[in-house]
CSV table of C-alpha atoms and ligand atoms in Angstrom, one decimal:
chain,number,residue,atom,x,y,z
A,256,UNK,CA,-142.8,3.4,-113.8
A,257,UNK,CA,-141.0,5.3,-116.7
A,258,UNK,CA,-138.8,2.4,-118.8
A,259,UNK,CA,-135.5,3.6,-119.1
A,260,UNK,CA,-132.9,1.8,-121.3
A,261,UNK,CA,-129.2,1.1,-120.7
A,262,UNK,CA,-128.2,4.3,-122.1
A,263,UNK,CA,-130.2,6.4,-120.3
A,264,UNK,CA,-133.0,7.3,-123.0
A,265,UNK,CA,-136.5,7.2,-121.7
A,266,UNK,CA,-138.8,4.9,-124.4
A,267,UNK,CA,-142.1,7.0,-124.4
A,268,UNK,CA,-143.0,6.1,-127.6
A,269,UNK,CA,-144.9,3.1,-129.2
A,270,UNK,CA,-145.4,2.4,-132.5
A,271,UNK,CA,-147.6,-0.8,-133.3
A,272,UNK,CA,-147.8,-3.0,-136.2
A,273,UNK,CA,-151.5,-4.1,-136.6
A,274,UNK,CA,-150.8,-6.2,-139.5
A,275,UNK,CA,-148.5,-7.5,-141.7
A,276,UNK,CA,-150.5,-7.5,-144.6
A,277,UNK,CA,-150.7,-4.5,-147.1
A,278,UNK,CA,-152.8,-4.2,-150.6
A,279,UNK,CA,-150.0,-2.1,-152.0
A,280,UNK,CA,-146.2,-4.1,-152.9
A,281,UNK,CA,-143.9,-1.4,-152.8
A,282,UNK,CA,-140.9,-2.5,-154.3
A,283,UNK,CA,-138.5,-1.0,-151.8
A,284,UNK,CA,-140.6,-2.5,-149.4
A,285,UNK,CA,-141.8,-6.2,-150.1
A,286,UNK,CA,-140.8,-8.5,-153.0
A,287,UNK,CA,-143.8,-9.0,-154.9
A,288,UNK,CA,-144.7,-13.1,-154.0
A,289,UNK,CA,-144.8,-12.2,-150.4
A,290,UNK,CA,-145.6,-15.0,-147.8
A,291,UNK,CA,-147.7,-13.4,-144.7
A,292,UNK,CA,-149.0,-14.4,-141.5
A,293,UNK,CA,-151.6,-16.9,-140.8
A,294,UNK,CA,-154.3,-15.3,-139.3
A,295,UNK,CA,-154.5,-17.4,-135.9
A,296,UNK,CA,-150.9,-16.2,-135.5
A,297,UNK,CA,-151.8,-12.4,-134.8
A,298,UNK,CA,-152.8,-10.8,-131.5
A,299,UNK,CA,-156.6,-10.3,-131.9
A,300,UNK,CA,-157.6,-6.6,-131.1
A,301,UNK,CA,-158.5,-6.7,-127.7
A,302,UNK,CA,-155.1,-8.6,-127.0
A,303,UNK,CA,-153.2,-5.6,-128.9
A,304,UNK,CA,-155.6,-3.3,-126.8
A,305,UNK,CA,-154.3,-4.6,-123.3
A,306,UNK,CA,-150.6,-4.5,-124.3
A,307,UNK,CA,-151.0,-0.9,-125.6
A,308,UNK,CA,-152.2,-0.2,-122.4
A,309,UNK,CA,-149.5,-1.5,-120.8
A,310,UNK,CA,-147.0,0.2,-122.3
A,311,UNK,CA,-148.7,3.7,-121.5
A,312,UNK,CA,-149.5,2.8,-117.8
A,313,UNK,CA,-145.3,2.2,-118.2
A,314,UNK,CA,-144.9,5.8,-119.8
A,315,UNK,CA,-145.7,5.7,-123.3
A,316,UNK,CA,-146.8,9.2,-124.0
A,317,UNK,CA,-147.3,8.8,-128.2
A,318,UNK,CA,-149.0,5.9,-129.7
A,319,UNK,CA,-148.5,5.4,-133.8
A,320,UNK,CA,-150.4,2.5,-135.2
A,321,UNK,CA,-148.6,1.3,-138.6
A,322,UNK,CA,-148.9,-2.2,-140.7
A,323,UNK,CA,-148.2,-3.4,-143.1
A,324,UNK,CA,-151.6,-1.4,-143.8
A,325,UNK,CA,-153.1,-0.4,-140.7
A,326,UNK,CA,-156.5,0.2,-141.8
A,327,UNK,CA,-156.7,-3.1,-143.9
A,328,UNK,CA,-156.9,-4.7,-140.5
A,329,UNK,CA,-160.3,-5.7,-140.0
A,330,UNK,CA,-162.3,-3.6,-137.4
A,331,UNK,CA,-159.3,-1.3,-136.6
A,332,UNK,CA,-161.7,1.2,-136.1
A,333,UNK,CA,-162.5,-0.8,-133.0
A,334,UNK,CA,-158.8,-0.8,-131.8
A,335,UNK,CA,-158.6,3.2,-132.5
A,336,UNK,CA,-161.8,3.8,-130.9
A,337,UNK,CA,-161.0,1.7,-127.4
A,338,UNK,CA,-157.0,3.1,-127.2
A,339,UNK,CA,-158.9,7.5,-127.9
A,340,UNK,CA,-160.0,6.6,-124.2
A,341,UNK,CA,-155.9,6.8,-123.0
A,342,UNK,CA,-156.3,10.5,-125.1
A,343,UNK,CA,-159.5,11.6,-123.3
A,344,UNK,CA,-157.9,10.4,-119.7
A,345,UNK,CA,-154.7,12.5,-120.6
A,346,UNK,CA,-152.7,8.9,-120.2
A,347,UNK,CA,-151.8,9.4,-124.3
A,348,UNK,CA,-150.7,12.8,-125.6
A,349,UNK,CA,-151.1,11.5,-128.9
A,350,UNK,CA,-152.6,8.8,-131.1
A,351,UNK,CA,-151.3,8.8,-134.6
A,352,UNK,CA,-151.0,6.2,-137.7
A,353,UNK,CA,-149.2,5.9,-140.6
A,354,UNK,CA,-150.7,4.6,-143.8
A,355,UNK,CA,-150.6,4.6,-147.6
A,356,UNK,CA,-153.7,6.2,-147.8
A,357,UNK,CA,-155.6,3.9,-149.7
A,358,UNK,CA,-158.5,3.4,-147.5
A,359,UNK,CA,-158.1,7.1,-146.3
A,360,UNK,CA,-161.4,8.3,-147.6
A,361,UNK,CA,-163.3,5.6,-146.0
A,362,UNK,CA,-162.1,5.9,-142.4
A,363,UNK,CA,-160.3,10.0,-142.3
A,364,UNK,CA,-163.7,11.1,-140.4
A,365,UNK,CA,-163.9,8.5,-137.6
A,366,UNK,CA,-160.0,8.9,-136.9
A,367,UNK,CA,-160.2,12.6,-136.7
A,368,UNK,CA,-164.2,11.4,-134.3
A,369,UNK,CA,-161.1,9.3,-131.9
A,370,UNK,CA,-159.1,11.8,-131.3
A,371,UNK,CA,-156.1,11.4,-133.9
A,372,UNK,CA,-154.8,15.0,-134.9
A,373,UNK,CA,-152.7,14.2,-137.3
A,374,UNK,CA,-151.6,11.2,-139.7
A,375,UNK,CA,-148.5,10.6,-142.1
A,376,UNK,CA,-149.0,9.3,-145.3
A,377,UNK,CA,-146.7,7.6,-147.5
A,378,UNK,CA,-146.7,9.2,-151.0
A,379,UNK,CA,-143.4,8.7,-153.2
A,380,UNK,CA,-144.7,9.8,-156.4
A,381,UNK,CA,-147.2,12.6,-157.8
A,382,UNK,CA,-147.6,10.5,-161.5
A,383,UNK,CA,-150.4,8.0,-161.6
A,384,UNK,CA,-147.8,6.1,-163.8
A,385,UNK,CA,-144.8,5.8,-161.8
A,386,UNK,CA,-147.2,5.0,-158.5
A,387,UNK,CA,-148.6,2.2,-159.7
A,388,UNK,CA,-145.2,1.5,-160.9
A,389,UNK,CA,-143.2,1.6,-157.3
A,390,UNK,CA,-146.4,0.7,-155.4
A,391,UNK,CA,-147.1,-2.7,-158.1
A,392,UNK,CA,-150.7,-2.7,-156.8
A,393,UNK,CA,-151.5,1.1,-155.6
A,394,UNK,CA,-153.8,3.4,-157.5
A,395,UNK,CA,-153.3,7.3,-157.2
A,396,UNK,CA,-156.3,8.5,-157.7
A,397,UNK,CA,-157.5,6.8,-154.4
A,398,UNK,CA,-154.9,7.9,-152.6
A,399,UNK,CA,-155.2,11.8,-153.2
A,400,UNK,CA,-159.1,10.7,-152.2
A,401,UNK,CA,-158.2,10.1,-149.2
A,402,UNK,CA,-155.6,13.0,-148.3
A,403,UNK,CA,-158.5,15.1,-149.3
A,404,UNK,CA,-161.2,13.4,-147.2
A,405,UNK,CA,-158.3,13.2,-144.7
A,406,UNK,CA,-158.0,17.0,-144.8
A,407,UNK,CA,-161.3,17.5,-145.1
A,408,UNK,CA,-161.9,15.7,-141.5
A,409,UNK,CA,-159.6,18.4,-140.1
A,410,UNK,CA,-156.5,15.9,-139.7
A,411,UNK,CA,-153.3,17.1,-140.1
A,412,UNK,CA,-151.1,15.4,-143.0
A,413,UNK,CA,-147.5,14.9,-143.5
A,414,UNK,CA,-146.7,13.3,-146.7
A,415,UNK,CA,-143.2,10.5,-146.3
A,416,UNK,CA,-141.4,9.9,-149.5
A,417,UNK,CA,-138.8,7.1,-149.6
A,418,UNK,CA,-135.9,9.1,-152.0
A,419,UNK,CA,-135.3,6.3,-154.8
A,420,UNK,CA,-131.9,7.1,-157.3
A,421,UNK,CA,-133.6,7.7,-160.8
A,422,UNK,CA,-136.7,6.7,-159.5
A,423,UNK,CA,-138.0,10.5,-157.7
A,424,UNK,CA,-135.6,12.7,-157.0
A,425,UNK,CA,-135.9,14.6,-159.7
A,426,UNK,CA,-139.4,14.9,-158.9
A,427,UNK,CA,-139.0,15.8,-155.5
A,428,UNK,CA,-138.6,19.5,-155.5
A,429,UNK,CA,-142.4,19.4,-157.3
A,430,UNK,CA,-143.7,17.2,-154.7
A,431,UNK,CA,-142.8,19.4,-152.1
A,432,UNK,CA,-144.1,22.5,-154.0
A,433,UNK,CA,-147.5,20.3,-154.1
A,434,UNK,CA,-147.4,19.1,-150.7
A,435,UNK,CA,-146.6,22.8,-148.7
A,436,UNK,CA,-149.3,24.7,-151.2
A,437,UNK,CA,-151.7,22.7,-149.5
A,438,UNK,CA,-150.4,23.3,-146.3
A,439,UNK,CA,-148.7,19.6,-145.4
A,440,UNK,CA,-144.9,19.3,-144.8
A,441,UNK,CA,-143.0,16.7,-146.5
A,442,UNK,CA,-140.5,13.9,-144.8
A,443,UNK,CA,-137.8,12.4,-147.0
A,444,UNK,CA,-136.6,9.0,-145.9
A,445,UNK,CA,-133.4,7.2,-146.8
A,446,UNK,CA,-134.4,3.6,-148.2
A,447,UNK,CA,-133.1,0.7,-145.4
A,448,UNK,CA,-131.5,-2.7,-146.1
A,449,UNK,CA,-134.6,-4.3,-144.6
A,450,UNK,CA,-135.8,-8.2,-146.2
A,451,UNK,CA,-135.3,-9.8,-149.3
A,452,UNK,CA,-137.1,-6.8,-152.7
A,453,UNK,CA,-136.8,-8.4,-156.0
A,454,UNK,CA,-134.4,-5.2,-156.6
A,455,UNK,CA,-131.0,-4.5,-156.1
A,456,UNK,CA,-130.7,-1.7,-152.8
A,457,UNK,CA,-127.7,-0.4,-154.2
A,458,UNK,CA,-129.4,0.9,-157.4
A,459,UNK,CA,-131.9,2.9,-155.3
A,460,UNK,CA,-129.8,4.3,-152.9
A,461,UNK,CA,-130.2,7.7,-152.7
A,462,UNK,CA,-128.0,9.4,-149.8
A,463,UNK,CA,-129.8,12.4,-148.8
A,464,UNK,CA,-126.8,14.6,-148.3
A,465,UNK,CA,-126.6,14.6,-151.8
A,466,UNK,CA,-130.4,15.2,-152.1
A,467,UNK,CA,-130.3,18.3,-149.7
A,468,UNK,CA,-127.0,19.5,-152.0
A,469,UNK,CA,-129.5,19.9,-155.3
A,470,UNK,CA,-132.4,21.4,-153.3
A,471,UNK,CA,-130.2,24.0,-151.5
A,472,UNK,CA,-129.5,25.4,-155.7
A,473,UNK,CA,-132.8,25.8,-155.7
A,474,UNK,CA,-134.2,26.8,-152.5
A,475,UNK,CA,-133.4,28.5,-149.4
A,476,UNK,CA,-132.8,25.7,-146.9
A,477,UNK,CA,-132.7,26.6,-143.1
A,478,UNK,CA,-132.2,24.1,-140.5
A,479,UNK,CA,-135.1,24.6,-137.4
A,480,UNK,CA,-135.5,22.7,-134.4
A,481,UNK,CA,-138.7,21.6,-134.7
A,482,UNK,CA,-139.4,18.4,-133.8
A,483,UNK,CA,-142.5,16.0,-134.0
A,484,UNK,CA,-141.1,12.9,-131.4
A,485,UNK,CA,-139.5,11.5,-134.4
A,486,UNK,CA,-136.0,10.9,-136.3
A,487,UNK,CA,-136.5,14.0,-138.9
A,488,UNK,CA,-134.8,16.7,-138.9
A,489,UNK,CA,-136.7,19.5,-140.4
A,490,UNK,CA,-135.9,22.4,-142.3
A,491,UNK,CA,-138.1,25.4,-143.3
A,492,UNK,CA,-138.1,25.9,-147.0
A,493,UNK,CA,-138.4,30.2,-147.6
A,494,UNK,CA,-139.4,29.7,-151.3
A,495,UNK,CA,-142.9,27.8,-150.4
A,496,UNK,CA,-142.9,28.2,-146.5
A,497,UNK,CA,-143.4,24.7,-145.6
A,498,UNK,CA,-141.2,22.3,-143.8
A,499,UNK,CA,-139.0,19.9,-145.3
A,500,UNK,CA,-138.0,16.7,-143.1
A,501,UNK,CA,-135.1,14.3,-143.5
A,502,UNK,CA,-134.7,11.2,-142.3
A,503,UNK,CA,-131.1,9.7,-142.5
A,504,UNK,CA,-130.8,6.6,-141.1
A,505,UNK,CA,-128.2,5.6,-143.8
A,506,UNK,CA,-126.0,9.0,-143.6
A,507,UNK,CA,-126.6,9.9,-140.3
A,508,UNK,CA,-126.9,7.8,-137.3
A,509,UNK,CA,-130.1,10.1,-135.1
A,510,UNK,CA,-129.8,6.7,-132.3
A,511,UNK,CA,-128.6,9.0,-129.5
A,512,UNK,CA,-132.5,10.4,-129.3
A,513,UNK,CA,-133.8,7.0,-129.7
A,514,UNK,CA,-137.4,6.8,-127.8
A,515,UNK,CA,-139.3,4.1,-129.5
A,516,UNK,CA,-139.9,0.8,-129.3
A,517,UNK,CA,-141.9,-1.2,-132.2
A,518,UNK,CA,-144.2,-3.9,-131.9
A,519,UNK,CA,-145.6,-6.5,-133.9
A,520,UNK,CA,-149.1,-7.9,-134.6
A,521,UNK,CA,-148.3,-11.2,-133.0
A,522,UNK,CA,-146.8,-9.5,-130.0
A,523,UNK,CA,-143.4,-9.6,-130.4
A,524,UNK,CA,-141.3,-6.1,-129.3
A,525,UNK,CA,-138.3,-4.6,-131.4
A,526,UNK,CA,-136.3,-2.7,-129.3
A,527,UNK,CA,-134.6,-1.5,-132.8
A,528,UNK,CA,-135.5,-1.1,-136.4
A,529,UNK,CA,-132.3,-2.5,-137.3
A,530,UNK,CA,-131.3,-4.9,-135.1
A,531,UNK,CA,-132.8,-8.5,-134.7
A,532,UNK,CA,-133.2,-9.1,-131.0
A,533,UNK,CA,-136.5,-9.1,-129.8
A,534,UNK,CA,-138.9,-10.0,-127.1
A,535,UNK,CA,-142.1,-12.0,-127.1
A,536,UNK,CA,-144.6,-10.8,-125.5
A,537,UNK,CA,-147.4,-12.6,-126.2
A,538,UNK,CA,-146.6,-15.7,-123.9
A,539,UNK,CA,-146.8,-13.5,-121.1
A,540,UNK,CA,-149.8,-11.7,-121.4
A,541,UNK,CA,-151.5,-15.3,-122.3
A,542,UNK,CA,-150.5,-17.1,-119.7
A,543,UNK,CA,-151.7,-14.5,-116.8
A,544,UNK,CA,-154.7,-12.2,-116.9
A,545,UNK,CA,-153.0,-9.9,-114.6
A,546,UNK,CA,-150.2,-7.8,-116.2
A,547,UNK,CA,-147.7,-8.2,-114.1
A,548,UNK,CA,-145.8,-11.2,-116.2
A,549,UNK,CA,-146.4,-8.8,-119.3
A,550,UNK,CA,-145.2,-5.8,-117.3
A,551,UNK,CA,-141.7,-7.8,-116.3
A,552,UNK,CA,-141.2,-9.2,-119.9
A,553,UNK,CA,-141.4,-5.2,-121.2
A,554,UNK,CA,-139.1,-4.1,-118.2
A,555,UNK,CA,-136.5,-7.0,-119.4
A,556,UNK,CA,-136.9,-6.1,-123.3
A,557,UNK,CA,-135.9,-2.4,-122.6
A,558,UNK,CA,-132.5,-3.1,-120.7
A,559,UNK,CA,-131.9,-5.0,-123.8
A,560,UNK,CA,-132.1,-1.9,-126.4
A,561,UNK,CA,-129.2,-1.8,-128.2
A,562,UNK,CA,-127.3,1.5,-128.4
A,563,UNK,CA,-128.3,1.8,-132.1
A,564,UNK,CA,-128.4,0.1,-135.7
A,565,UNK,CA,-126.1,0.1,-138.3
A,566,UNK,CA,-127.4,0.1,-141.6
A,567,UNK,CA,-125.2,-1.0,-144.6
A,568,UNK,CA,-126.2,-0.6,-148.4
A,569,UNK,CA,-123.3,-1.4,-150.4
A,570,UNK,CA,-122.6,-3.7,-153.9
A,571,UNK,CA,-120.5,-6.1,-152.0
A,572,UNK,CA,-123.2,-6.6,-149.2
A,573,UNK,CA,-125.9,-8.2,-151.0
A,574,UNK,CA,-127.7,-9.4,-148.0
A,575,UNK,CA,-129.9,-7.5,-146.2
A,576,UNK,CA,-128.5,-6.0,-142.6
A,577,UNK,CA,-132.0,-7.3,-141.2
A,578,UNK,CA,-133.8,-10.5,-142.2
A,579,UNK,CA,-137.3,-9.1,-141.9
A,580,UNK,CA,-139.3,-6.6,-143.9
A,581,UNK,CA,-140.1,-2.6,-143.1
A,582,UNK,CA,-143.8,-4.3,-143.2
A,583,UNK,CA,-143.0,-6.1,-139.8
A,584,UNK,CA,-142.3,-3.8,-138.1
A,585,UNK,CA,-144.3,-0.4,-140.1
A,586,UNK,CA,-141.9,2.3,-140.7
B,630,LIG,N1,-148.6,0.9,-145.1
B,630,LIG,C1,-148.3,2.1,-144.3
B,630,LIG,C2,-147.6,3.1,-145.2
B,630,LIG,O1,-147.5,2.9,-146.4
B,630,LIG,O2,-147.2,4.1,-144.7
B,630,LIG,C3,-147.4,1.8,-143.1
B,630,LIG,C4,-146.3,0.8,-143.2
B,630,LIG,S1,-145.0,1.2,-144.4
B,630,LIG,C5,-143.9,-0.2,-144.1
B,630,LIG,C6,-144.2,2.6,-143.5
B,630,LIG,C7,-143.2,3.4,-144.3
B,630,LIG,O3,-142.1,2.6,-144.5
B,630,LIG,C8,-143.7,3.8,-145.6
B,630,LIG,O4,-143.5,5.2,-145.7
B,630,LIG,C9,-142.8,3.1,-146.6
B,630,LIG,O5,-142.5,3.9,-147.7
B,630,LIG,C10,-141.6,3.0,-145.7
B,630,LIG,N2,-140.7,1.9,-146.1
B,630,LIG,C11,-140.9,0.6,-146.5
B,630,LIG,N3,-139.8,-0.1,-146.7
B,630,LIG,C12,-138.8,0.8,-146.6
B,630,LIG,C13,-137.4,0.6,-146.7
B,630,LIG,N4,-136.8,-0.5,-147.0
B,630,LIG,N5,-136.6,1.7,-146.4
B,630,LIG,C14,-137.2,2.9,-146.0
B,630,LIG,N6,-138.5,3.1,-145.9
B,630,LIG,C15,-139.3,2.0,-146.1
């Protein structure tokens, strides 16, 4: 049953848009006058339920539920609570989600109640200033709320910061002090040409290689093999004993381990965060109650997964490599 792509890599991971939608407008991210989904166009959750299920009777060992804002969907407690029954048959190794926190304190105990272990969430600044800055809409305060009722709950938080030129990275180096004194490691991701921002990429650019060059005069940098099922490659930091991750999808290709495919709340599967081609699957799983029709469409979708992305950011390049936003797809 496993799905196996044209290059050999096994796809054993899932991650799921729920929604579109988010109540922060990171610039990066989303131009600020976005237009989003009519409601009627989106899988309802017992529709995004079956086709989760799907894909792990097909081998999909990790599950990460991402948005837009995943827990602005309404009742995605529901959705969380039916998939923990793949984790307590031993189907699912793990159920996960990212998020930006915002609604963290609200839900942190009945995620950790389902099963979920562990959570990333999205933090690119520690000042109050500069967050509601980046995020337009976001508030800090309710975010650290939430990290704290999120460790609180027991769960287990990485923090992701996108590295923005002039906009962070001098902060950085503080940020991960913060994040590994209270015992969470910290991702850095590269920003991607992904939909139309109100911004110019090229301004915010910031290739980690030159990132990890000013840490390393700081800190002692080793490279470790850990590993979480994602892109990042970690480092362990010997000056705060945390772990540092980066994610390079600008700088350095990490394809090769690709084992994800990403889908959308109105059904429609990625085989590629950077490439456009993509499969509907919500025609098949209406038009049969069995899952077989669903079942092919997946098996069809996965010999189509393209070896990898390439990713340009450049002044002369002013359109985006793909047309739609991080927020289709969740990062
Ligand atoms: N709302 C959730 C959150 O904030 O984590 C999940 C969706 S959000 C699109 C997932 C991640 O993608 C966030 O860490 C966000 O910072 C990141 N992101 C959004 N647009 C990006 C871009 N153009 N390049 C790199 N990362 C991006």
């Amino acid at each position: 049953m496993n799905m196996i792509d044209p290059f050999g890599r096994t796809i054993s991971y899932l991650r799921v848009s729920v929604t579109d939608r988010c109540d922060f407008r990171c610039t990066y991210c989303m131009a600020e006058d976005m237009a989003f989904l009519p409601k009627k166009d989106l899988l309802s959750l017992e529709e995004l339920d079956r086709l989760c299920s799907v894909f792990i009777e097909k081998g999909v060992r990790r599950l990460r539920l991402t948005g837009g804002e995943p827990l602005v969907r309404k009742n995605i407690m529901h959705l969380v609570r039916q998939l923990s029954r793949h984790l307590e048959s031993g189907a699912l190794e793990e159920l996960t989600l990212t998020t930006n926190g915002s609604q963290l304190s609200r839900f942190a105990a009945e995620l950790a109640d389902c099963g979920v272990k562990r959570i990333n969430v999205s933090l690119d600044t520690l000042d109050a200033d500069k967050f509601h800055a980046i995020t337009r809409w976001g508030h800090l305060d309710k975010v650290m709320a939430g990290i704290d009722a999120a460790q609180a709950a027991g769960l287990n938080v990485k923090l992701n910061a996108v590295a923005l030129k002039d906009f962070n990275d001098a902060e950085l180096p503080e940020m991960m002090r913060w994040a590994h004194g209270r015992g969470m490691d910290l991702t850095v991701i590269e920003t991607m040409p992904m939909g139309e921002i109100d911004a110019d990429r090229t301004d915010q650019y910031l290739p980690l290689s030159l990132l990890r060059a000013s840490l390393e005069r700081q800190f002692t940098l080793t490279d470790i093999p850990f590993k979480t099922g994602g892109p990042a490659r970690y480092v362990y930091v010997s000056e705060t004993g945390g772990k540092l991750g980066f994610i390079t999808p600008m700088t350095h290709n990490f394809c090769e381990s690709c084992n994800r495919v990403r889908l959308t709340c109105t059904g429609t599967l990625y085989m590629c965060l950077g490439q456009e081609d993509a499969a509907d699957l919500r025609a098949p799983l209406r038009a049969s109650e069995g899952n077989e029709l669903v079942a092919d469409a997946i098996d069809e979708a996965i010999g189509r997964k393209p070896k990898g992305h390439d990713f340009i950011i450049d002044r002369r390049t002013s359109r985006p490599s793909v047309s739609r936003h991080m927020s289709v797809t969740g990062g």
